[in-house]
Amino acid sequence: MEVAGFEKRDYAEKLIADAVSSGRFPHAVLIEGGSPERRTDIARRISASLLCGGETVPCGSCPACKKALGGYHPDVLFHTPEVISKKPVYSVDQIREIRDDTYIIPMEAEIKITVLSESQYMNRAAQNAFLKVLEEPPEFAVFILLAQTKSVFLPTILSRVTVYTLSGDAEREEDGVTAQEAESAAQDIARALLSDSAFELVKAAGVFDKNAPLLEAALPEMAGIFMNALKVRYSGGEGGELEKKLSSALSRRALLALIESVDTLTGEIKMNANLNLTVTRLCTLFKSAAD
Ligand SMILES: [Zn+2]
């Protein structure tokens, strides 16, 4: 099946288009990043693509496409948070209603698509209520969660959805991470390893709290620093001041253990592990590697 209408230069959109064309689109996805408008637009395009009967989807002209793109397909349910005390929130009651809705068989199509816009407004209780339907969804159900960031979700939710991270527009740039920030965070971690006090490491790792993109960007930088320190130690290679200090303070074995820890943590981040736990694990792993 051909898929059109996705911005293939954006890696996330390319992955989404690939998933649609494979005919095995995941039953639950979370689309994070980008602007709210862009997330909504992508959810509409996915819905139309999944419902369209054309050879190239979404064809844009069949009844299913028109309804899905126009926002009035009876089997595409768009939900937005309620406003309680002037704040947007998905209440547990609202989630329960949505849950009950998703079990009702589709009216026209073979699938029923439930979209939760701004799903970052689900608190813990609401997420737990939603988890029930994610765990035992009806066969025809497709869930599309749209959120500013995945970092607010329980690991139990994240383990059941495929996450697509949009990039490359204004909102993303605002909370984006520069190479300098990543480098300096990685250097602070490396410097903390030179200290006798475990607290220095915890302090340096504090910068990653609620900032998964920074951690994700800083991990390869850390690996680079440890690798260079290893080279200095191993072959007397040229290294910066920090790398030279590390190479004399830490054994070859410790440096290898640190590089391995970076691999472990990178894997966890990619698996959408709970950020707080990953930051704590970073401190534990690094401390035991350097000791
Ligand atoms: Zn169509």
PDB file of C-alpha atoms and ligand atoms in Angstrom:
ATOM      1  CA  MET A   1       0.000   0.000   0.000  1.00  0.00           C
ATOM      2  CA  GLU A   2       1.273   3.444  -0.903  1.00  0.00           C
ATOM      3  CA  VAL A   3       1.100   6.112   1.753  1.00  0.00           C
ATOM      4  CA  ALA A   4       1.105   9.779   0.845  1.00  0.00           C
ATOM      5  CA  GLY A   5       0.654  13.013   2.689  1.00  0.00           C
ATOM      6  CA  PHE A   6       3.233  12.516   5.416  1.00  0.00           C
ATOM      7  CA  GLU A   7       6.287  14.706   5.817  1.00  0.00           C
ATOM      8  CA  LYS A   8       8.940  12.054   5.128  1.00  0.00           C
ATOM      9  CA  ARG A   9      11.768  14.411   6.095  1.00  0.00           C
ATOM     10  CA  ASP A  10      10.509  14.227   9.674  1.00  0.00           C
ATOM     11  CA  TYR A  11      11.745  10.910  11.002  1.00  0.00           C
ATOM     12  CA  ALA A  12       8.651  10.358  13.162  1.00  0.00           C
ATOM     13  CA  GLU A  13       6.295  10.986  10.258  1.00  0.00           C
ATOM     14  CA  LYS A  14       8.333   8.651   8.094  1.00  0.00           C
ATOM     15  CA  LEU A  15       8.009   5.916  10.732  1.00  0.00           C
ATOM     16  CA  ILE A  16       4.264   6.551  10.964  1.00  0.00           C
ATOM     17  CA  ALA A  17       3.901   6.297   7.179  1.00  0.00           C
ATOM     18  CA  ASP A  18       5.959   3.082   7.181  1.00  0.00           C
ATOM     19  CA  ALA A  19       3.743   1.592   9.899  1.00  0.00           C
ATOM     20  CA  VAL A  20       0.607   2.471   7.920  1.00  0.00           C
ATOM     21  CA  SER A  21       1.971   1.025   4.679  1.00  0.00           C
ATOM     22  CA  SER A  22       3.070  -2.187   6.395  1.00  0.00           C
ATOM     23  CA  GLY A  23      -0.596  -2.833   7.169  1.00  0.00           C
ATOM     24  CA  ARG A  24       0.381  -3.434  10.780  1.00  0.00           C
ATOM     25  CA  PHE A  25      -0.205  -0.092  12.397  1.00  0.00           C
ATOM     26  CA  PRO A  26       0.171  -0.497  16.199  1.00  0.00           C
ATOM     27  CA  HIS A  27      -3.064  -0.681  18.163  1.00  0.00           C
ATOM     28  CA  ALA A  28      -1.867   2.122  20.405  1.00  0.00           C
ATOM     29  CA  VAL A  29       0.480   5.010  19.634  1.00  0.00           C
ATOM     30  CA  LEU A  30       1.617   8.124  21.437  1.00  0.00           C
ATOM     31  CA  ILE A  31       2.609  11.110  19.349  1.00  0.00           C
ATOM     32  CA  GLU A  32       4.625  13.670  21.299  1.00  0.00           C
ATOM     33  CA  GLY A  33       6.271  16.946  20.414  1.00  0.00           C
ATOM     34  CA  GLY A  34       5.332  19.459  17.740  1.00  0.00           C
ATOM     35  CA  SER A  35       2.461  21.873  18.148  1.00  0.00           C
ATOM     36  CA  PRO A  36      -1.034  20.770  19.250  1.00  0.00           C
ATOM     37  CA  GLU A  37      -2.320  21.656  15.752  1.00  0.00           C
ATOM     38  CA  ARG A  38       0.278  19.518  14.080  1.00  0.00           C
ATOM     39  CA  ARG A  39      -0.422  16.559  16.360  1.00  0.00           C
ATOM     40  CA  THR A  40      -4.148  16.825  15.616  1.00  0.00           C
ATOM     41  CA  ASP A  41      -3.469  17.083  11.912  1.00  0.00           C
ATOM     42  CA  ILE A  42      -1.298  13.967  11.987  1.00  0.00           C
ATOM     43  CA  ALA A  43      -3.960  12.048  13.935  1.00  0.00           C
ATOM     44  CA  ARG A  44      -6.500  12.982  11.226  1.00  0.00           C
ATOM     45  CA  ARG A  45      -4.149  11.888   8.462  1.00  0.00           C
ATOM     46  CA  ILE A  46      -3.448   8.580  10.221  1.00  0.00           C
ATOM     47  CA  SER A  47      -7.183   8.006  10.708  1.00  0.00           C
ATOM     48  CA  ALA A  48      -7.934   8.736   7.066  1.00  0.00           C
ATOM     49  CA  SER A  49      -5.066   6.487   5.950  1.00  0.00           C
ATOM     50  CA  LEU A  50      -6.298   3.595   8.075  1.00  0.00           C
ATOM     51  CA  LEU A  51      -9.896   3.984   6.910  1.00  0.00           C
ATOM     52  CA  CYS A  52      -9.312   4.817   3.238  1.00  0.00           C
ATOM     53  CA  GLY A  53      -9.862   2.082   0.694  1.00  0.00           C
ATOM     54  CA  GLY A  54      -7.705   3.672  -2.013  1.00  0.00           C
ATOM     55  CA  GLU A  55      -4.451   2.326  -3.399  1.00  0.00           C
ATOM     56  CA  THR A  56      -2.575   5.369  -2.232  1.00  0.00           C
ATOM     57  CA  VAL A  57      -3.790   6.418   1.199  1.00  0.00           C
ATOM     58  CA  PRO A  58      -5.225   8.761   2.239  1.00  0.00           C
ATOM     59  CA  CYS A  59      -6.747   9.327  -1.207  1.00  0.00           C
ATOM     60  CA  GLY A  60      -8.545  12.363   0.139  1.00  0.00           C
ATOM     61  CA  SER A  61     -11.598  11.870  -2.059  1.00  0.00           C
ATOM     62  CA  CYS A  62     -13.396   8.729  -0.830  1.00  0.00           C
ATOM     63  CA  PRO A  63     -16.198   9.159   1.739  1.00  0.00           C
ATOM     64  CA  ALA A  64     -14.067   7.660   4.547  1.00  0.00           C
ATOM     65  CA  CYS A  65     -11.216  10.095   3.867  1.00  0.00           C
ATOM     66  CA  LYS A  66     -13.522  13.074   3.614  1.00  0.00           C
ATOM     67  CA  LYS A  67     -15.174  12.247   6.922  1.00  0.00           C
ATOM     68  CA  ALA A  68     -11.936  11.438   8.709  1.00  0.00           C
ATOM     69  CA  LEU A  69     -10.088  14.500   7.409  1.00  0.00           C
ATOM     70  CA  GLY A  70     -13.125  16.672   8.024  1.00  0.00           C
ATOM     71  CA  GLY A  71     -13.391  15.461  11.601  1.00  0.00           C
ATOM     72  CA  TYR A  72     -16.836  13.854  11.408  1.00  0.00           C
ATOM     73  CA  HIS A  73     -16.185  10.152  10.797  1.00  0.00           C
ATOM     74  CA  PRO A  74     -18.400   8.221  13.253  1.00  0.00           C
ATOM     75  CA  ASP A  75     -15.606   5.736  13.974  1.00  0.00           C
ATOM     76  CA  VAL A  76     -12.970   8.336  14.724  1.00  0.00           C
ATOM     77  CA  LEU A  77     -13.582   9.679  18.196  1.00  0.00           C
ATOM     78  CA  PHE A  78     -11.615  12.789  19.072  1.00  0.00           C
ATOM     79  CA  HIS A  79     -11.560  13.595  22.754  1.00  0.00           C
ATOM     80  CA  THR A  80     -10.323  16.727  24.472  1.00  0.00           C
ATOM     81  CA  PRO A  81      -9.815  17.273  28.197  1.00  0.00           C
ATOM     82  CA  GLU A  82     -12.605  18.775  30.278  1.00  0.00           C
ATOM     83  CA  VAL A  83     -11.971  22.140  31.893  1.00  0.00           C
ATOM     84  CA  ILE A  84     -12.227  21.981  35.650  1.00  0.00           C
ATOM     85  CA  SER A  85     -11.441  25.084  37.740  1.00  0.00           C
ATOM     86  CA  LYS A  86     -10.137  26.709  34.548  1.00  0.00           C
ATOM     87  CA  LYS A  87      -7.608  23.915  34.067  1.00  0.00           C
ATOM     88  CA  PRO A  88      -7.739  21.262  31.368  1.00  0.00           C
ATOM     89  CA  VAL A  89      -7.998  17.780  32.841  1.00  0.00           C
ATOM     90  CA  TYR A  90      -9.085  14.304  31.857  1.00  0.00           C
ATOM     91  CA  SER A  91     -11.102  13.202  34.858  1.00  0.00           C
ATOM     92  CA  VAL A  92     -11.363   9.557  35.784  1.00  0.00           C
ATOM     93  CA  ASP A  93     -15.083   9.702  34.947  1.00  0.00           C
ATOM     94  CA  GLN A  94     -14.334  11.076  31.512  1.00  0.00           C
ATOM     95  CA  ILE A  95     -11.764   8.350  30.878  1.00  0.00           C
ATOM     96  CA  ARG A  96     -14.280   5.724  32.009  1.00  0.00           C
ATOM     97  CA  GLU A  97     -16.793   7.069  29.491  1.00  0.00           C
ATOM     98  CA  ILE A  98     -14.187   7.027  26.753  1.00  0.00           C
ATOM     99  CA  ARG A  99     -13.301   3.489  27.777  1.00  0.00           C
ATOM    100  CA  ASP A 100     -16.920   2.340  27.586  1.00  0.00           C
ATOM    101  CA  ASP A 101     -17.261   4.011  24.177  1.00  0.00           C
ATOM    102  CA  THR A 102     -14.314   2.166  22.731  1.00  0.00           C
ATOM    103  CA  TYR A 103     -15.970  -1.202  23.414  1.00  0.00           C
ATOM    104  CA  ILE A 104     -18.972  -0.319  21.236  1.00  0.00           C
ATOM    105  CA  ILE A 105     -18.425  -1.824  17.797  1.00  0.00           C
ATOM    106  CA  PRO A 106     -17.643   0.565  14.931  1.00  0.00           C
ATOM    107  CA  MET A 107     -20.531   1.909  12.865  1.00  0.00           C
ATOM    108  CA  GLU A 108     -19.078   2.058   9.355  1.00  0.00           C
ATOM    109  CA  ALA A 109     -15.497   0.896   9.380  1.00  0.00           C
ATOM    110  CA  GLU A 110     -13.768  -2.253  10.528  1.00  0.00           C
ATOM    111  CA  ILE A 111     -11.801  -0.336  13.110  1.00  0.00           C
ATOM    112  CA  LYS A 112     -12.614   2.323  15.629  1.00  0.00           C
ATOM    113  CA  ILE A 113     -10.060   5.040  16.310  1.00  0.00           C
ATOM    114  CA  THR A 114      -9.955   6.799  19.644  1.00  0.00           C
ATOM    115  CA  VAL A 115      -7.867   9.957  19.760  1.00  0.00           C
ATOM    116  CA  LEU A 116      -7.012  11.630  23.044  1.00  0.00           C
ATOM    117  CA  SER A 117      -5.829  15.174  22.325  1.00  0.00           C
ATOM    118  CA  GLU A 118      -3.606  16.829  24.905  1.00  0.00           C
ATOM    119  CA  SER A 119      -3.439  13.541  26.768  1.00  0.00           C
ATOM    120  CA  GLN A 120      -0.737  14.951  29.024  1.00  0.00           C
ATOM    121  CA  TYR A 121      -3.672  16.182  31.100  1.00  0.00           C
ATOM    122  CA  MET A 122      -4.427  12.661  32.313  1.00  0.00           C
ATOM    123  CA  ASN A 123      -3.322  12.454  35.912  1.00  0.00           C
ATOM    124  CA  ARG A 124      -2.165   9.244  37.511  1.00  0.00           C
ATOM    125  CA  ALA A 125      -5.669   8.049  38.408  1.00  0.00           C
ATOM    126  CA  ALA A 126      -6.951   8.808  34.910  1.00  0.00           C
ATOM    127  CA  GLN A 127      -3.977   7.006  33.381  1.00  0.00           C
ATOM    128  CA  ASN A 128      -4.662   3.962  35.522  1.00  0.00           C
ATOM    129  CA  ALA A 129      -8.297   4.003  34.419  1.00  0.00           C
ATOM    130  CA  PHE A 130      -7.166   4.249  30.804  1.00  0.00           C
ATOM    131  CA  LEU A 131      -4.639   1.469  31.278  1.00  0.00           C
ATOM    132  CA  LYS A 132      -7.469  -1.069  31.630  1.00  0.00           C
ATOM    133  CA  VAL A 133      -8.615  -0.593  28.053  1.00  0.00           C
ATOM    134  CA  LEU A 134      -5.032  -0.491  26.784  1.00  0.00           C
ATOM    135  CA  GLU A 135      -4.412  -3.837  28.447  1.00  0.00           C
ATOM    136  CA  GLU A 136      -7.497  -5.505  27.065  1.00  0.00           C
ATOM    137  CA  PRO A 137      -8.580  -3.542  24.023  1.00  0.00           C
ATOM    138  CA  PRO A 138     -11.335  -4.761  21.726  1.00  0.00           C
ATOM    139  CA  GLU A 139      -9.841  -6.127  18.519  1.00  0.00           C
ATOM    140  CA  PHE A 140     -11.133  -3.250  16.401  1.00  0.00           C
ATOM    141  CA  ALA A 141      -9.677  -0.523  18.618  1.00  0.00           C
ATOM    142  CA  VAL A 142      -6.881   1.849  17.620  1.00  0.00           C
ATOM    143  CA  PHE A 143      -5.695   4.430  20.141  1.00  0.00           C
ATOM    144  CA  ILE A 144      -3.856   7.610  19.255  1.00  0.00           C
ATOM    145  CA  LEU A 145      -2.607   9.605  22.218  1.00  0.00           C
ATOM    146  CA  LEU A 146      -1.426  13.118  21.439  1.00  0.00           C
ATOM    147  CA  ALA A 147       0.724  14.840  24.019  1.00  0.00           C
ATOM    148  CA  GLN A 148       3.239  17.586  24.472  1.00  0.00           C
ATOM    149  CA  THR A 149       5.643  15.119  26.063  1.00  0.00           C
ATOM    150  CA  LYS A 150       5.683  11.460  26.957  1.00  0.00           C
ATOM    151  CA  SER A 151       7.470  12.218  30.223  1.00  0.00           C
ATOM    152  CA  VAL A 152       4.199  12.595  32.151  1.00  0.00           C
ATOM    153  CA  PHE A 153       3.069   9.036  31.473  1.00  0.00           C
ATOM    154  CA  LEU A 154       3.262   6.039  33.748  1.00  0.00           C
ATOM    155  CA  PRO A 155       5.720   3.372  32.588  1.00  0.00           C
ATOM    156  CA  THR A 156       2.782   0.954  32.413  1.00  0.00           C
ATOM    157  CA  ILE A 157       1.182   3.173  29.752  1.00  0.00           C
ATOM    158  CA  LEU A 158       4.440   3.764  27.885  1.00  0.00           C
ATOM    159  CA  SER A 159       5.181   0.059  27.698  1.00  0.00           C
ATOM    160  CA  ARG A 160       1.909  -0.454  25.799  1.00  0.00           C
ATOM    161  CA  VAL A 161       2.191   2.274  23.202  1.00  0.00           C
ATOM    162  CA  THR A 162       4.517   2.991  20.297  1.00  0.00           C
ATOM    163  CA  VAL A 163       5.954   6.467  20.777  1.00  0.00           C
ATOM    164  CA  TYR A 164       6.594   8.820  17.872  1.00  0.00           C
ATOM    165  CA  THR A 165       8.504  11.993  18.656  1.00  0.00           C
ATOM    166  CA  LEU A 166       7.903  14.848  16.253  1.00  0.00           C
ATOM    167  CA  SER A 167      10.638  17.334  15.641  1.00  0.00           C
ATOM    168  CA  GLY A 168      11.431  20.355  13.616  1.00  0.00           C
ATOM    169  CA  ASP A 169       8.971  23.064  14.498  1.00  0.00           C
ATOM    170  CA  ALA A 170       8.713  26.050  16.754  1.00  0.00           C
ATOM    171  CA  GLU A 171       7.433  24.419  19.915  1.00  0.00           C
ATOM    172  CA  ARG A 172      10.051  21.711  19.644  1.00  0.00           C
ATOM    173  CA  GLU A 173      12.848  24.211  19.277  1.00  0.00           C
ATOM    174  CA  GLU A 174      11.775  25.922  22.448  1.00  0.00           C
ATOM    175  CA  ASP A 175      12.265  22.863  24.585  1.00  0.00           C
ATOM    176  CA  GLY A 176      14.925  21.457  22.285  1.00  0.00           C
ATOM    177  CA  VAL A 177      18.415  20.677  23.472  1.00  0.00           C
ATOM    178  CA  THR A 178      21.486  22.335  22.005  1.00  0.00           C
ATOM    179  CA  ALA A 179      24.704  20.410  21.480  1.00  0.00           C
ATOM    180  CA  GLN A 180      26.394  22.732  23.964  1.00  0.00           C
ATOM    181  CA  GLU A 181      23.876  21.959  26.696  1.00  0.00           C
ATOM    182  CA  ALA A 182      24.322  18.240  26.143  1.00  0.00           C
ATOM    183  CA  GLU A 183      28.100  18.551  26.168  1.00  0.00           C
ATOM    184  CA  SER A 184      28.205  20.641  29.300  1.00  0.00           C
ATOM    185  CA  ALA A 185      25.790  18.311  31.161  1.00  0.00           C
ATOM    186  CA  ALA A 186      27.995  15.351  30.207  1.00  0.00           C
ATOM    187  CA  GLN A 187      31.129  17.168  31.397  1.00  0.00           C
ATOM    188  CA  ASP A 188      29.487  17.979  34.730  1.00  0.00           C
ATOM    189  CA  ILE A 189      28.724  14.296  35.212  1.00  0.00           C
ATOM    190  CA  ALA A 190      32.302  13.336  34.346  1.00  0.00           C
ATOM    191  CA  ARG A 191      33.663  15.972  36.741  1.00  0.00           C
ATOM    192  CA  ALA A 192      31.383  14.687  39.495  1.00  0.00           C
ATOM    193  CA  LEU A 193      32.920  11.244  39.047  1.00  0.00           C
ATOM    194  CA  LEU A 194      36.258  12.736  40.050  1.00  0.00           C
ATOM    195  CA  SER A 195      34.814  13.821  43.377  1.00  0.00           C
ATOM    196  CA  ASP A 196      34.879  11.619  46.470  1.00  0.00           C
ATOM    197  CA  SER A 197      31.394  12.693  47.408  1.00  0.00           C
ATOM    198  CA  ALA A 198      28.519  10.738  45.877  1.00  0.00           C
ATOM    199  CA  PHE A 199      26.413  13.846  46.311  1.00  0.00           C
ATOM    200  CA  GLU A 200      28.272  15.617  43.491  1.00  0.00           C
ATOM    201  CA  LEU A 201      27.007  13.014  41.053  1.00  0.00           C
ATOM    202  CA  VAL A 202      23.430  13.289  42.277  1.00  0.00           C
ATOM    203  CA  LYS A 203      23.714  17.064  42.000  1.00  0.00           C
ATOM    204  CA  ALA A 204      25.069  16.925  38.445  1.00  0.00           C
ATOM    205  CA  ALA A 205      22.384  14.419  37.425  1.00  0.00           C
ATOM    206  CA  GLY A 206      19.690  16.756  38.773  1.00  0.00           C
ATOM    207  CA  VAL A 207      19.759  18.646  35.469  1.00  0.00           C
ATOM    208  CA  PHE A 208      18.086  15.636  33.798  1.00  0.00           C
ATOM    209  CA  ASP A 209      15.025  15.727  36.061  1.00  0.00           C
ATOM    210  CA  LYS A 210      12.010  16.202  33.801  1.00  0.00           C
ATOM    211  CA  ASN A 211      14.320  16.621  30.836  1.00  0.00           C
ATOM    212  CA  ALA A 212      14.551  13.320  29.014  1.00  0.00           C
ATOM    213  CA  PRO A 213      15.695  14.953  25.735  1.00  0.00           C
ATOM    214  CA  LEU A 214      18.709  16.410  27.532  1.00  0.00           C
ATOM    215  CA  LEU A 215      19.633  13.043  29.014  1.00  0.00           C
ATOM    216  CA  GLU A 216      19.170  11.379  25.652  1.00  0.00           C
ATOM    217  CA  ALA A 217      21.478  13.929  24.034  1.00  0.00           C
ATOM    218  CA  ALA A 218      24.028  13.900  26.861  1.00  0.00           C
ATOM    219  CA  LEU A 219      24.508  10.116  27.033  1.00  0.00           C
ATOM    220  CA  PRO A 220      26.480   9.850  23.771  1.00  0.00           C
ATOM    221  CA  GLU A 221      28.581  12.816  24.935  1.00  0.00           C
ATOM    222  CA  MET A 222      29.359  10.949  28.159  1.00  0.00           C
ATOM    223  CA  ALA A 223      30.302   7.855  26.180  1.00  0.00           C
ATOM    224  CA  GLY A 224      32.630  10.033  24.099  1.00  0.00           C
ATOM    225  CA  ILE A 225      34.347  11.453  27.188  1.00  0.00           C
ATOM    226  CA  PHE A 226      34.829   8.005  28.763  1.00  0.00           C
ATOM    227  CA  MET A 227      36.055   6.617  25.454  1.00  0.00           C
ATOM    228  CA  ASN A 228      38.629   9.400  25.087  1.00  0.00           C
ATOM    229  CA  ALA A 229      39.748   8.913  28.685  1.00  0.00           C
ATOM    230  CA  LEU A 230      40.183   5.226  27.903  1.00  0.00           C
ATOM    231  CA  LYS A 231      42.270   6.087  24.857  1.00  0.00           C
ATOM    232  CA  VAL A 232      44.446   8.401  26.933  1.00  0.00           C
ATOM    233  CA  ARG A 233      44.919   5.634  29.478  1.00  0.00           C
ATOM    234  CA  TYR A 234      45.416   2.886  26.948  1.00  0.00           C
ATOM    235  CA  SER A 235      47.592   4.447  24.321  1.00  0.00           C
ATOM    236  CA  GLY A 236      48.557   7.783  25.767  1.00  0.00           C
ATOM    237  CA  GLY A 237      46.309   9.431  23.171  1.00  0.00           C
ATOM    238  CA  GLU A 238      45.640  13.128  23.247  1.00  0.00           C
ATOM    239  CA  GLY A 239      42.776  14.152  25.451  1.00  0.00           C
ATOM    240  CA  GLY A 240      41.327  17.252  27.024  1.00  0.00           C
ATOM    241  CA  GLU A 241      42.024  18.273  30.622  1.00  0.00           C
ATOM    242  CA  LEU A 242      38.947  16.466  31.909  1.00  0.00           C
ATOM    243  CA  GLU A 243      39.711  13.297  29.998  1.00  0.00           C
ATOM    244  CA  LYS A 244      43.295  13.243  31.272  1.00  0.00           C
ATOM    245  CA  LYS A 245      42.073  13.612  34.846  1.00  0.00           C
ATOM    246  CA  LEU A 246      39.561  10.819  34.366  1.00  0.00           C
ATOM    247  CA  SER A 247      42.171   8.558  32.838  1.00  0.00           C
ATOM    248  CA  SER A 248      44.439   8.897  35.834  1.00  0.00           C
ATOM    249  CA  ALA A 249      41.662   8.745  38.445  1.00  0.00           C
ATOM    250  CA  LEU A 250      39.838   5.742  37.023  1.00  0.00           C
ATOM    251  CA  SER A 251      41.039   2.295  36.028  1.00  0.00           C
ATOM    252  CA  ARG A 252      40.626   0.920  32.540  1.00  0.00           C
ATOM    253  CA  ARG A 253      38.048  -1.453  33.940  1.00  0.00           C
ATOM    254  CA  ALA A 254      36.106   1.404  35.551  1.00  0.00           C
ATOM    255  CA  LEU A 255      36.069   3.339  32.264  1.00  0.00           C
ATOM    256  CA  LEU A 256      34.823   0.277  30.384  1.00  0.00           C
ATOM    257  CA  ALA A 257      32.112  -0.215  33.008  1.00  0.00           C
ATOM    258  CA  LEU A 258      31.081   3.414  32.567  1.00  0.00           C
ATOM    259  CA  ILE A 259      30.810   3.026  28.798  1.00  0.00           C
ATOM    260  CA  GLU A 260      28.738  -0.106  29.306  1.00  0.00           C
ATOM    261  CA  SER A 261      26.478   1.763  31.746  1.00  0.00           C
ATOM    262  CA  VAL A 262      25.889   4.455  29.130  1.00  0.00           C
ATOM    263  CA  ASP A 263      24.736   1.702  26.745  1.00  0.00           C
ATOM    264  CA  THR A 264      22.353   0.319  29.351  1.00  0.00           C
ATOM    265  CA  LEU A 265      20.897   3.748  30.081  1.00  0.00           C
ATOM    266  CA  THR A 266      20.555   4.593  26.385  1.00  0.00           C
ATOM    267  CA  GLY A 267      18.562   1.392  25.958  1.00  0.00           C
ATOM    268  CA  GLU A 268      16.304   2.327  28.857  1.00  0.00           C
ATOM    269  CA  ILE A 269      15.625   5.785  27.474  1.00  0.00           C
ATOM    270  CA  LYS A 270      14.735   4.293  24.101  1.00  0.00           C
ATOM    271  CA  MET A 271      12.348   1.890  25.818  1.00  0.00           C
ATOM    272  CA  ASN A 272      10.612   4.908  27.374  1.00  0.00           C
ATOM    273  CA  ALA A 273      11.581   3.872  30.871  1.00  0.00           C
ATOM    274  CA  ASN A 274      10.511   6.083  33.745  1.00  0.00           C
ATOM    275  CA  LEU A 275      12.843   9.092  33.638  1.00  0.00           C
ATOM    276  CA  ASN A 276      13.254   9.473  37.405  1.00  0.00           C
ATOM    277  CA  LEU A 277      14.252   5.847  37.728  1.00  0.00           C
ATOM    278  CA  THR A 278      16.702   6.146  34.856  1.00  0.00           C
ATOM    279  CA  VAL A 279      18.363   9.192  36.427  1.00  0.00           C
ATOM    280  CA  THR A 280      18.634   7.323  39.731  1.00  0.00           C
ATOM    281  CA  ARG A 281      20.051   4.309  37.892  1.00  0.00           C
ATOM    282  CA  LEU A 282      22.590   6.557  36.210  1.00  0.00           C
ATOM    283  CA  CYS A 283      23.885   7.625  39.620  1.00  0.00           C
ATOM    284  CA  THR A 284      23.969   4.057  40.949  1.00  0.00           C
ATOM    285  CA  LEU A 285      25.576   2.546  37.854  1.00  0.00           C
ATOM    286  CA  PHE A 286      28.170   5.296  37.468  1.00  0.00           C
ATOM    287  CA  LYS A 287      29.024   5.278  41.163  1.00  0.00           C
ATOM    288  CA  SER A 288      29.589   1.536  41.263  1.00  0.00           C
ATOM    289  CA  ALA A 289      31.521   1.638  37.987  1.00  0.00           C
ATOM    290  CA  ALA A 290      33.836   4.372  39.226  1.00  0.00           C
ATOM    291  CA  ASP A 291      34.386   2.910  42.707  1.00  0.00           C
TER     292      ASP A 291
HETATM  293 ZN    ZN B   1      -9.683   7.668   0.754  1.00  0.00          ZN
END
